[in-house]
Coordinates of C-alpha atoms and ligand atoms in Angstrom, one line a residue:
M1270 CA -68.9 -28.3 -16.0
N1271 CA -69.5 -28.0 -12.2
H1272 CA -71.6 -30.3 -10.2
L1273 CA -74.6 -28.1 -9.9
T1274 CA -74.8 -27.4 -13.6
L1275 CA -74.6 -31.1 -14.2
I1276 CA -77.5 -31.8 -11.8
G1277 CA -79.4 -29.0 -13.4
L1278 CA -78.8 -30.4 -16.9
V1279 CA -79.9 -33.8 -15.8
L1280 CA -83.1 -32.4 -14.3
V1281 CA -83.9 -30.5 -17.5
L1282 CA -83.3 -33.5 -19.6
L1283 CA -85.4 -35.7 -17.4
A1284 CA -88.2 -33.1 -17.4
S1285 CA -88.2 -32.8 -21.1
K1286 CA -88.3 -36.5 -21.5
C1287 CA -91.0 -37.1 -18.8
T1288 CA -93.3 -34.1 -19.0
P1289 CA -96.2 -35.5 -21.0
T1290 CA -97.6 -33.4 -23.8
R1291 CA -100.6 -31.5 -22.5
I1292 CA -103.6 -31.1 -24.7
P1293 CA -105.1 -27.6 -24.7
K1294 CA -108.5 -27.2 -23.2
Y1295 CA -110.2 -26.0 -26.3
F1296 CA -109.1 -29.0 -28.3
K1297 CA -111.8 -31.6 -29.1
F1298 CA -111.7 -35.3 -29.9
G1299 CA -114.3 -37.2 -31.9
T1300 CA -114.9 -40.2 -34.2
A1301 CA -116.4 -40.5 -37.6
T1302 CA -118.6 -42.7 -39.8
S1303 CA -120.6 -42.3 -43.0
A1304 CA -124.1 -43.3 -43.8
Y1305 CA -123.5 -45.9 -46.5
Q1306 CA -120.6 -47.5 -44.6
V1307 CA -122.5 -48.2 -41.3
E1308 CA -126.3 -47.7 -41.6
G1309 CA -127.6 -50.5 -43.6
G1310 CA -131.4 -50.3 -44.0
W1311 CA -130.7 -49.5 -47.6
N1312 CA -134.4 -49.6 -48.6
A1313 CA -135.9 -49.4 -45.2
S1314 CA -138.9 -47.1 -44.6
G1315 CA -139.0 -45.3 -47.9
K1316 CA -135.3 -44.8 -48.5
G1317 CA -134.4 -44.3 -52.2
E1318 CA -131.6 -45.9 -54.1
S1319 CA -128.1 -44.3 -54.0
I1320 CA -125.3 -44.8 -56.5
W1321 CA -123.6 -47.2 -54.0
D1322 CA -126.8 -49.3 -53.7
H1323 CA -127.1 -49.4 -57.5
F1324 CA -123.4 -50.1 -58.0
T1325 CA -123.1 -53.0 -55.5
H1326 CA -126.4 -54.6 -56.7
N1327 CA -125.5 -54.3 -60.4
Y1328 CA -121.7 -54.7 -60.4
P1329 CA -121.0 -57.0 -57.5
K1330 CA -117.5 -57.6 -58.8
G1331 CA -116.7 -54.0 -58.1
V1332 CA -116.2 -54.8 -54.4
V1333 CA -113.4 -57.2 -53.6
D1334 CA -115.5 -59.5 -51.3
R1335 CA -118.6 -59.0 -53.4
S1336 CA -120.3 -57.5 -50.4
N1337 CA -122.5 -54.4 -50.1
G1338 CA -123.9 -52.0 -47.6
D1339 CA -127.4 -53.4 -47.5
I1340 CA -127.0 -54.1 -43.8
A1341 CA -123.5 -52.9 -43.0
C1342 CA -123.2 -52.4 -39.2
D1343 CA -127.0 -52.1 -39.0
T1344 CA -126.6 -48.7 -37.3
Y1345 CA -130.1 -48.0 -38.7
H1346 CA -131.4 -50.3 -36.0
K1347 CA -128.5 -50.2 -33.5
W1348 CA -128.0 -46.4 -33.1
R1349 CA -128.8 -46.4 -29.4
E1350 CA -126.1 -48.9 -28.8
D1351 CA -123.6 -46.9 -30.9
V1352 CA -124.3 -43.8 -28.9
Q1353 CA -123.6 -45.7 -25.7
I1354 CA -120.3 -46.8 -27.3
L1355 CA -119.4 -43.2 -28.1
K1356 CA -120.3 -42.1 -24.7
G1357 CA -118.1 -44.8 -23.1
I1358 CA -115.1 -43.6 -25.1
G1359 CA -115.9 -40.0 -24.0
V1360 CA -115.8 -38.3 -27.4
D1361 CA -116.7 -34.6 -27.5
Y1362 CA -118.4 -35.0 -30.8
H1363 CA -119.3 -37.6 -33.4
R1364 CA -119.1 -36.9 -37.1
F1365 CA -121.6 -38.8 -39.3
S1366 CA -123.2 -38.3 -42.7
I1367 CA -126.8 -38.0 -43.7
S1368 CA -128.0 -40.2 -46.6
W1369 CA -129.5 -37.9 -49.2
T1370 CA -132.0 -40.6 -50.4
R1371 CA -133.2 -41.4 -46.8
I1372 CA -134.4 -37.8 -46.6
L1373 CA -135.3 -37.2 -50.3
P1374 CA -136.0 -40.7 -51.8
D1375 CA -135.9 -39.5 -55.4
G1376 CA -133.2 -36.9 -54.8
F1377 CA -135.5 -33.9 -55.3
A1378 CA -136.8 -31.6 -52.6
R1379 CA -140.4 -32.1 -53.6
R1380 CA -140.9 -35.1 -51.3
I1381 CA -139.4 -35.5 -47.8
N1382 CA -139.4 -39.0 -46.3
P1383 CA -140.8 -38.6 -42.7
E1384 CA -139.3 -42.0 -41.6
G1385 CA -135.8 -40.8 -42.7
V1386 CA -136.3 -37.5 -40.9
R1387 CA -137.3 -39.4 -37.8
F1388 CA -134.2 -41.7 -37.9
Y1389 CA -131.8 -38.7 -37.9
N1390 CA -133.9 -36.8 -35.3
D1391 CA -133.7 -39.8 -33.0
F1392 CA -129.9 -40.3 -33.6
I1393 CA -129.1 -36.5 -33.1
N1394 CA -131.3 -36.3 -30.0
E1395 CA -129.7 -39.3 -28.5
L1396 CA -126.2 -37.9 -29.1
V1397 CA -127.1 -34.5 -27.7
N1398 CA -128.8 -36.1 -24.6
N1399 CA -125.5 -37.9 -24.0
N1400 CA -123.5 -34.7 -24.3
I1401 CA -122.0 -35.6 -27.7
E1402 CA -122.0 -32.9 -30.3
P1403 CA -123.3 -34.0 -33.7
M1404 CA -121.0 -33.0 -36.6
V1405 CA -122.8 -33.7 -39.8
T1406 CA -121.6 -34.3 -43.4
L1407 CA -124.2 -33.7 -46.1
Y1408 CA -122.6 -35.8 -48.8
H1409 CA -120.4 -38.8 -48.3
W1410 CA -120.3 -40.5 -51.7
D1411 CA -124.0 -41.6 -51.8
L1412 CA -125.6 -39.6 -54.6
P1413 CA -129.2 -40.4 -55.5
Q1414 CA -129.3 -42.7 -58.5
T1415 CA -131.9 -40.5 -60.1
L1416 CA -129.3 -37.7 -60.2
Q1417 CA -126.7 -40.1 -61.5
D1418 CA -129.0 -40.9 -64.4
L1419 CA -128.7 -37.2 -65.3
G1420 CA -124.9 -37.4 -65.4
G1421 CA -124.2 -37.2 -61.6
W1422 CA -121.4 -34.8 -60.6
T1423 CA -120.4 -34.2 -64.2
N1424 CA -123.7 -32.3 -64.7
P1425 CA -123.2 -28.8 -63.3
D1426 CA -126.9 -28.5 -62.4
I1427 CA -126.5 -31.1 -59.7
A1428 CA -125.0 -28.2 -57.7
I1429 CA -128.5 -26.7 -57.7
Y1430 CA -130.1 -29.9 -56.5
F1431 CA -127.5 -30.2 -53.8
E1432 CA -128.3 -26.7 -52.5
E1433 CA -132.0 -27.7 -52.3
Y1434 CA -131.1 -30.8 -50.4
A1435 CA -128.8 -28.9 -48.1
K1436 CA -131.4 -26.3 -47.3
I1437 CA -133.8 -29.0 -46.2
V1438 CA -131.3 -30.6 -44.0
F1439 CA -130.2 -27.3 -42.4
E1440 CA -133.9 -26.5 -41.7
L1441 CA -134.6 -29.9 -40.2
F1442 CA -131.6 -30.4 -38.0
G1443 CA -129.8 -27.0 -37.7
D1444 CA -131.3 -26.2 -34.3
R1445 CA -129.1 -28.9 -32.9
V1446 CA -126.3 -29.3 -35.4
K1447 CA -123.7 -26.5 -35.4
R1448 CA -120.9 -28.0 -37.4
W1449 CA -121.7 -28.9 -41.1
I1450 CA -119.4 -30.4 -43.7
T1451 CA -120.8 -30.0 -47.2
L1452 CA -118.8 -32.6 -49.1
N1453 CA -116.5 -35.4 -48.0
E1454 CA -113.3 -35.9 -50.1
P1455 CA -114.3 -34.6 -53.6
L1456 CA -110.9 -35.9 -54.8
S1457 CA -112.0 -39.4 -54.0
F1458 CA -115.5 -39.2 -55.4
C1459 CA -114.2 -37.5 -58.6
E1460 CA -110.9 -39.1 -59.1
I1461 CA -111.4 -42.7 -58.0
T1462 CA -114.8 -42.8 -59.7
Y1463 CA -114.4 -40.9 -62.9
G1464 CA -110.6 -41.0 -63.1
Y1465 CA -110.0 -44.7 -62.4
G1466 CA -113.5 -46.1 -62.9
F1467 CA -113.5 -47.7 -59.5
G1468 CA -116.6 -47.8 -57.3
A1469 CA -119.9 -46.1 -57.9
P1470 CA -121.2 -44.9 -60.3
H1471 CA -119.2 -47.2 -62.7
V1472 CA -118.4 -44.4 -65.1
S1473 CA -114.9 -43.9 -66.3
S1474 CA -113.8 -40.6 -67.9
P1475 CA -110.1 -40.0 -67.0
G1476 CA -108.8 -36.5 -67.7
I1477 CA -112.2 -35.1 -68.5
G1478 CA -115.1 -36.3 -66.4
V1479 CA -112.9 -36.1 -63.4
Y1480 CA -112.6 -32.3 -63.8
L1481 CA -116.3 -31.8 -64.6
C1482 CA -117.0 -33.6 -61.4
G1483 CA -114.6 -31.3 -59.5
R1484 CA -116.1 -28.1 -60.9
T1485 CA -119.6 -29.2 -60.0
A1486 CA -118.5 -30.2 -56.5
L1487 CA -116.9 -26.9 -55.8
L1488 CA -120.0 -25.0 -57.0
A1489 CA -122.3 -27.3 -55.0
H1490 CA -120.3 -26.7 -51.8
A1491 CA -120.3 -22.9 -52.4
R1492 CA -124.1 -22.8 -53.0
A1493 CA -124.8 -24.7 -49.8
Y1494 CA -122.4 -22.4 -47.9
H1495 CA -124.2 -19.3 -49.1
A1496 CA -127.6 -20.8 -48.5
Y1497 CA -126.6 -21.3 -44.9
E1498 CA -125.2 -17.8 -44.8
R1499 CA -128.4 -16.2 -46.2
E1500 CA -131.1 -18.2 -44.5
F1501 CA -129.8 -20.0 -41.4
R1502 CA -126.7 -18.5 -39.9
K1503 CA -128.4 -15.7 -38.1
T1504 CA -130.8 -18.0 -36.3
Q1505 CA -128.7 -21.2 -36.0
G1506 CA -125.2 -19.8 -35.5
G1507 CA -123.3 -22.8 -36.8
K1508 CA -120.2 -23.2 -38.9
V1509 CA -120.0 -24.7 -42.4
G1510 CA -116.9 -26.2 -44.0
I1511 CA -115.8 -28.8 -46.4
T1512 CA -113.6 -31.9 -45.9
I1513 CA -110.7 -32.5 -48.3
D1514 CA -108.3 -35.4 -48.2
G1515 CA -104.7 -34.6 -48.3
I1516 CA -101.5 -36.7 -48.3
W1517 CA -98.1 -35.4 -47.5
A1518 CA -95.7 -35.6 -50.5
E1519 CA -92.0 -35.6 -49.5
P1520 CA -89.6 -35.1 -52.4
M1521 CA -88.1 -38.4 -53.5
T1522 CA -84.7 -36.8 -54.0
N1523 CA -83.3 -33.2 -53.7
S1524 CA -83.3 -32.6 -57.4
T1525 CA -85.3 -29.5 -58.5
E1526 CA -87.6 -31.7 -60.6
D1527 CA -88.5 -33.9 -57.7
I1528 CA -89.0 -31.0 -55.3
E1529 CA -91.3 -29.4 -57.8
A1530 CA -93.1 -32.7 -58.5
A1531 CA -93.8 -33.1 -54.7
E1532 CA -95.2 -29.6 -54.5
R1533 CA -97.2 -30.2 -57.6
E1534 CA -98.7 -33.4 -56.2
I1535 CA -100.0 -31.5 -53.2
E1536 CA -101.2 -28.6 -55.3
M1537 CA -103.1 -30.8 -57.8
T1538 CA -104.6 -33.2 -55.3
F1539 CA -105.3 -31.0 -52.3
G1540 CA -104.9 -27.4 -53.7
W1541 CA -107.3 -28.3 -56.4
W1542 CA -110.1 -27.9 -53.8
V1543 CA -108.5 -25.8 -51.1
N1544 CA -107.1 -23.1 -53.4
P1545 CA -110.4 -21.9 -54.9
I1546 CA -112.0 -21.7 -51.4
F1547 CA -109.2 -20.5 -49.2
S1548 CA -106.7 -18.5 -51.4
D1549 CA -107.1 -14.9 -52.6
T1550 CA -107.4 -16.0 -56.2
G1551 CA -110.6 -18.0 -55.8
D1552 CA -109.3 -20.3 -58.5
Y1553 CA -107.5 -23.6 -59.1
P1554 CA -103.7 -23.6 -58.4
A1555 CA -101.8 -21.9 -61.3
V1556 CA -99.7 -24.9 -61.9
M1557 CA -102.8 -27.1 -62.4
K1558 CA -104.4 -24.7 -64.8
Q1559 CA -101.2 -24.3 -66.8
R1560 CA -100.4 -28.1 -67.0
V1561 CA -103.9 -29.3 -67.9
E1562 CA -104.2 -26.4 -70.5
E1563 CA -100.9 -27.3 -72.1
R1564 CA -101.4 -31.0 -72.3
S1565 CA -105.0 -30.5 -73.6
R1566 CA -103.6 -28.3 -76.4
L1567 CA -100.9 -30.9 -77.3
E1568 CA -103.7 -33.5 -77.4
N1569 CA -105.5 -31.3 -79.9
Y1570 CA -108.4 -30.4 -77.6
T1571 CA -109.7 -27.0 -78.5
I1572 CA -110.2 -26.0 -74.9
S1573 CA -108.6 -27.0 -71.6
R1574 CA -110.0 -30.2 -70.2
L1575 CA -110.0 -28.3 -66.9
P1576 CA -113.2 -26.1 -67.3
E1577 CA -112.8 -22.5 -66.2
F1578 CA -114.9 -20.8 -63.6
L1579 CA -116.9 -17.7 -64.6
A1580 CA -115.9 -14.6 -62.6
S1581 CA -119.2 -14.8 -60.7
E1582 CA -118.5 -18.4 -59.8
I1583 CA -115.1 -17.4 -58.4
D1584 CA -116.7 -14.8 -56.3
M1585 CA -119.1 -17.4 -55.0
I1586 CA -116.5 -20.0 -54.2
K1587 CA -113.8 -17.7 -52.7
G1588 CA -114.0 -17.6 -48.9
S1589 CA -117.0 -20.1 -48.8
A1590 CA -115.9 -22.0 -45.7
D1591 CA -115.7 -21.3 -41.9
F1592 CA -113.2 -24.2 -41.5
L1593 CA -111.2 -26.6 -43.5
G1594 CA -111.9 -30.3 -42.7
L1595 CA -108.8 -32.4 -43.3
N1596 CA -108.8 -36.1 -43.9
H1597 CA -105.2 -37.4 -43.7
Y1598 CA -103.9 -40.9 -43.9
R1599 CA -100.6 -41.3 -45.7
T1600 CA -97.2 -39.8 -46.6
W1601 CA -95.5 -40.6 -49.9
L1602 CA -92.1 -40.0 -51.5
V1603 CA -92.9 -38.2 -54.7
G1604 CA -90.8 -37.6 -57.8
V1605 CA -91.3 -36.4 -61.4
N1606 CA -92.7 -38.8 -64.0
E1607 CA -93.7 -37.1 -67.2
S1608 CA -95.8 -39.1 -69.7
P1609 CA -95.6 -38.6 -73.4
I1610 CA -98.7 -37.2 -75.1
D1611 CA -100.5 -40.2 -76.5
G1612 CA -104.0 -39.0 -77.0
K1613 CA -105.3 -40.7 -73.8
P1614 CA -105.5 -38.0 -71.2
S1615 CA -105.7 -38.6 -67.5
F1616 CA -105.4 -36.7 -64.3
Q1617 CA -102.3 -38.8 -63.4
K1618 CA -100.5 -37.8 -66.6
D1619 CA -101.6 -34.2 -66.0
K1620 CA -99.8 -34.3 -62.6
G1621 CA -96.7 -35.9 -64.1
T1622 CA -95.6 -37.5 -60.8
Q1623 CA -94.8 -40.9 -59.3
M1624 CA -94.9 -42.0 -55.7
H1625 CA -93.9 -44.8 -53.3
Q1626 CA -93.3 -45.2 -49.6
D1627 CA -90.0 -45.8 -47.8
P1628 CA -90.1 -49.3 -46.3
N1629 CA -87.7 -48.1 -43.6
W1630 CA -89.9 -45.4 -42.2
K1631 CA -90.4 -45.8 -38.5
P1632 CA -92.5 -46.8 -36.8
S1633 CA -93.9 -48.1 -40.1
P1634 CA -94.6 -46.8 -43.7
Q1635 CA -98.2 -46.5 -42.7
I1636 CA -97.4 -44.5 -39.6
V1637 CA -95.6 -41.3 -40.6
P1638 CA -96.8 -38.6 -38.2
W1639 CA -94.3 -36.0 -39.3
G1640 CA -96.1 -36.0 -42.7
L1641 CA -99.2 -34.6 -41.1
R1642 CA -97.3 -32.0 -39.2
K1643 CA -95.7 -30.9 -42.4
L1644 CA -99.0 -30.8 -44.2
L1645 CA -100.6 -28.7 -41.4
N1646 CA -97.6 -26.2 -41.8
W1647 CA -98.1 -26.2 -45.5
I1648 CA -101.7 -25.2 -45.1
K1649 CA -100.9 -22.6 -42.5
K1650 CA -98.3 -20.9 -44.7
K1651 CA -100.3 -21.1 -47.9
Y1652 CA -103.7 -20.1 -46.7
H1653 CA -103.2 -17.6 -43.8
N1654 CA -103.5 -20.2 -41.1
P1655 CA -107.2 -21.2 -41.5
L1656 CA -109.2 -23.0 -38.8
V1657 CA -108.6 -26.7 -39.4
Y1658 CA -110.5 -29.6 -38.1
I1659 CA -108.9 -33.0 -38.7
T1660 CA -112.1 -34.8 -39.8
E1661 CA -110.5 -38.2 -40.4
N1662 CA -107.2 -40.0 -39.5
G1663 CA -107.1 -43.7 -39.1
Y1664 CA -105.2 -47.0 -39.1
L1665 CA -106.0 -49.7 -41.5
D1666 CA -105.4 -53.4 -40.9
F1667 CA -106.9 -56.5 -42.6
S1668 CA -106.7 -58.8 -39.6
G1669 CA -109.3 -57.2 -37.5
T1670 CA -107.4 -58.2 -34.4
L1671 CA -108.7 -57.0 -31.0
N1672 CA -105.1 -56.6 -29.8
D1673 CA -104.5 -53.8 -32.2
T1674 CA -101.3 -52.4 -30.8
N1675 CA -100.3 -50.7 -34.1
R1676 CA -103.5 -48.7 -34.0
V1677 CA -102.8 -47.6 -30.5
T1678 CA -99.3 -46.4 -31.6
F1679 CA -100.8 -44.7 -34.6
I1680 CA -103.3 -42.7 -32.6
K1681 CA -100.7 -41.6 -30.0
V1682 CA -98.0 -40.6 -32.5
F1683 CA -100.4 -38.8 -34.8
I1684 CA -102.1 -36.8 -32.0
D1685 CA -98.6 -36.0 -30.7
A1686 CA -97.7 -34.6 -34.1
V1687 CA -100.9 -32.5 -34.2
M1688 CA -100.0 -31.2 -30.7
D1689 CA -96.5 -30.2 -32.0
A1690 CA -98.2 -28.4 -34.9
V1691 CA -100.5 -26.6 -32.5
E1692 CA -98.1 -25.7 -29.7
K1693 CA -94.8 -25.4 -31.5
D1694 CA -95.9 -24.2 -35.0
D1695 CA -99.0 -22.2 -34.1
C1696 CA -101.2 -24.1 -36.6
N1697 CA -104.9 -23.3 -36.0
V1698 CA -106.1 -26.9 -35.5
Q1699 CA -108.9 -27.5 -33.0
R1700 CA -110.3 -31.0 -33.6
Y1701 CA -109.0 -34.5 -34.1
T1702 CA -111.4 -37.2 -35.5
Y1703 CA -110.5 -40.8 -35.5
W1704 CA -111.8 -42.9 -38.4
S1705 CA -113.6 -45.0 -37.5
I1706 CA -115.5 -45.9 -34.4
L1707 CA -116.6 -49.3 -36.0
D1708 CA -115.2 -51.6 -38.6
D1709 CA -117.4 -50.9 -41.6
M1710 CA -118.1 -51.2 -45.3
E1711 CA -114.9 -49.7 -46.8
W1712 CA -116.2 -49.1 -50.4
S1713 CA -114.4 -51.2 -53.0
L1714 CA -112.6 -53.0 -50.2
G1715 CA -115.9 -54.2 -48.7
Y1716 CA -115.5 -55.7 -45.2
T1717 CA -111.9 -56.7 -45.7
A1718 CA -110.4 -53.4 -44.5
K1719 CA -110.6 -52.6 -40.8
F1720 CA -110.3 -49.2 -39.3
G1721 CA -112.5 -49.5 -36.2
L1722 CA -111.9 -49.0 -32.5
Y1723 CA -114.6 -51.6 -32.3
H1724 CA -114.7 -54.9 -34.0
V1725 CA -118.0 -55.8 -35.7
D1726 CA -119.0 -59.4 -36.2
F1727 CA -120.5 -59.1 -39.8
K1728 CA -121.4 -62.9 -39.7
S1729 CA -123.8 -62.4 -36.8
P1730 CA -127.2 -61.0 -37.5
N1731 CA -126.6 -59.0 -34.3
R1732 CA -123.6 -57.3 -35.8
T1733 CA -122.1 -57.7 -32.3
R1734 CA -119.7 -54.8 -31.4
T1735 CA -116.5 -55.7 -29.4
P1736 CA -114.0 -53.1 -28.2
K1737 CA -110.4 -53.4 -29.4
I1738 CA -107.6 -52.3 -27.1
S1739 CA -107.4 -49.1 -29.2
A1740 CA -110.9 -48.2 -27.9
E1741 CA -109.5 -48.2 -24.4
A1742 CA -106.4 -46.3 -25.4
F1743 CA -108.4 -43.5 -27.1
K1744 CA -110.7 -43.3 -24.1
N1745 CA -107.8 -42.9 -21.7
L1746 CA -106.1 -40.3 -23.9
I1747 CA -109.3 -38.2 -24.0
K1748 CA -109.9 -38.6 -20.3
R1749 CA -106.3 -37.7 -19.2
R1750 CA -105.9 -35.1 -21.9
Q1751 CA -102.2 -35.9 -22.1
L1752 CA -100.0 -38.2 -24.2
Ligands
LIG990 C1 -135.4 -54.4 -49.4 O1 -134.4 -55.2 -50.1 C2 -134.4 -56.5 -49.7 C3 -133.2 -57.2 -50.4 O2 -132.0 -56.6 -49.9 C4 -135.7 -57.2 -50.1 O3 -135.7 -58.5 -49.7 C5 -136.9 -56.4 -49.5 O4 -138.1 -56.9 -49.9 C6 -136.8 -54.9 -49.8 N1 -137.7 -54.2 -48.9 C7 -138.5 -53.2 -49.4 C8 -139.3 -52.5 -48.4 O5 -138.5 -52.9 -50.6
LIG991 C1 -82.1 -33.4 -49.0 O1 -81.3 -32.5 -48.4 C2 -81.6 -32.4 -47.0 C3 -80.8 -31.2 -46.4 O2 -79.5 -31.2 -47.0 C4 -81.2 -33.7 -46.3 O3 -81.5 -33.7 -44.9 C5 -82.1 -34.8 -47.0 O4 -81.7 -36.1 -46.4 C6 -81.9 -34.8 -48.5 N1 -82.9 -35.7 -49.0 C7 -82.7 -36.6 -49.9 C8 -83.8 -37.5 -50.3 O5 -81.6 -36.8 -50.3
LIG992 C1 -102.6 -33.5 -83.0 O1 -102.7 -33.0 -84.4 C2 -101.5 -33.1 -85.1 C3 -101.7 -32.4 -86.4 O2 -102.8 -32.9 -87.1 C4 -101.1 -34.5 -85.2 O3 -99.8 -34.6 -85.9 C5 -100.9 -35.1 -83.8 O4 -100.7 -36.5 -83.9 C6 -102.2 -35.0 -83.0 N1 -101.9 -35.4 -81.7 C7 -102.8 -36.2 -81.0 C8 -102.3 -36.6 -79.6 O5 -103.8 -36.6 -81.5
LIG993 C1 -100.8 -58.0 -28.0 O1 -99.8 -57.7 -28.9 C2 -98.5 -57.4 -28.3 C3 -97.6 -56.9 -29.4 O2 -97.9 -57.3 -30.7 C4 -98.0 -58.6 -27.6 O3 -96.8 -58.2 -26.9 C5 -99.0 -59.0 -26.5 O4 -98.6 -60.1 -25.8 C6 -100.4 -59.2 -27.1 N1 -101.4 -59.4 -26.1 C7 -102.2 -60.4 -26.1 C8 -103.2 -60.4 -24.9 O5 -102.3 -61.2 -27.0
LIG994 C1 -128.1 -61.9 -30.7 O1 -128.5 -61.1 -29.5 C2 -129.6 -61.7 -28.8 C3 -130.0 -60.7 -27.7 O2 -128.9 -60.1 -27.1 C4 -129.1 -63.0 -28.2 O3 -130.1 -63.7 -27.5 C5 -128.7 -63.9 -29.4 O4 -128.1 -65.1 -28.9 C6 -127.6 -63.2 -30.2 N1 -127.4 -64.0 -31.4 C7 -126.2 -64.2 -31.9 C8 -126.1 -65.1 -33.1 O5 -125.1 -63.7 -31.4

């Protein structure tokens, strides 16, 4: 190797090491919250009772610190301050959810609560006036208790009432809101609730209710999508999608069984929702239908516990999204784990998998950015490279430290992985949303689990917000648009 070649090589190496990853112009950054987790004002100004209000008040043991969201971060009163925090960070958009019972106190579209409408109008206007795009989730786990009393998501007609609610919200706010998410994480609100019996509504029905819930959720989503298409798209011109939570499942070993189990884990937790909407079949993944049908038969059920869609329902669900919202947190090693037929069905047994994390993963088992890149590639390959918005990604700690260096690392390496997926793999990802702007009420973990860029003092009546160093890091990343 001659001298010049050597110098050239050194320069190339230096350049590849030092050139920071550029973030494309079109790519947007935001933060997320949900109504129950931050708003408080649980019964303020005519708001009706949701399943989380009911659950926390009636089964306080269902939350580890026996807390509830009655006040939470008090965003119901502190929304102006929150918008200033968002503006300070410089986000392009903020994703938040609307509380169904703040708009429709008894769940039904017959009576709209003007104070609830005013709250969201104020909040949306404040965001828009500060150049922050509002991105709105219609349902983030807070079903009206009145509808729960009718069976909640296991009752297919809840899909009709969801459509009625959605139409009212589109009508009220759609002049300013151009990105809508119908449902957040149906896997969580069906599986955690009905499958494991954790959280609201305190109903357990593993292996049966969990699938009824899933069917209604997909129908509800599709109905809202088509209502927008029919009545609002022409005048409002927005996009409507759904947010699904997806892990990455890496095979535990290279055995055929484990490779199949890892694929099955993704198909049955993520494909369950994405396949009906984004695939050409408009139906559940074949492996899911086949496995639940077979286990149901061996358990002596006369029909599959996974209820089938009618042909007309498949037509309605297929293609019913303008984008796929993706919530991603974790990567797992997944292998096969078949359970014997014992007459006690469950979604877990239907999947026939087991999972754990590798303690040696760097930088840590909770920070596995290559898993997200692989998941984005899986989506691209399987569903013709749909438009993806990452609607949640976040780092959990229990200390609440302001010196949250792990969270800073997390944000950097995950955004870097997303940029690799975009630039090197041509995945059609256009947004990255950090969960969450504030420490909040994390469902059954109450206030013990911290995801925020801002610390919230839940002991103070002021709910004082204090930036962590991750807030500064995220702000700089957005401003410099490079990693
Ligand atoms: C709201 O609930 C609180 C308890 O959390 C109660 O003290 C208060 O009276 C209720 N307010 C209304 C308007 O019902
Ligand atoms: C599986 O095989 C690949 C390619 O040969 C190898 O890189 C990987 O480490 C193997 N995985 C396991 C868990 O053995
Ligand atoms: C299903 O029915 C068969 C025949 O009656 C019986 O032997 C078997 O134990 C039943 N299985 C379960 C899981 O109930
Ligand atoms: C913050 O944490 C890092 C690494 O954990 C440590 O090196 C640094 O000294 C800490 N800074 C402060 C101000 O405590
Ligand atoms: C709450 O905020 C007010 C106004 O900023 C301040 O006067 C008061 O001392 C604060 N109280 C606490 C407990 O932090």
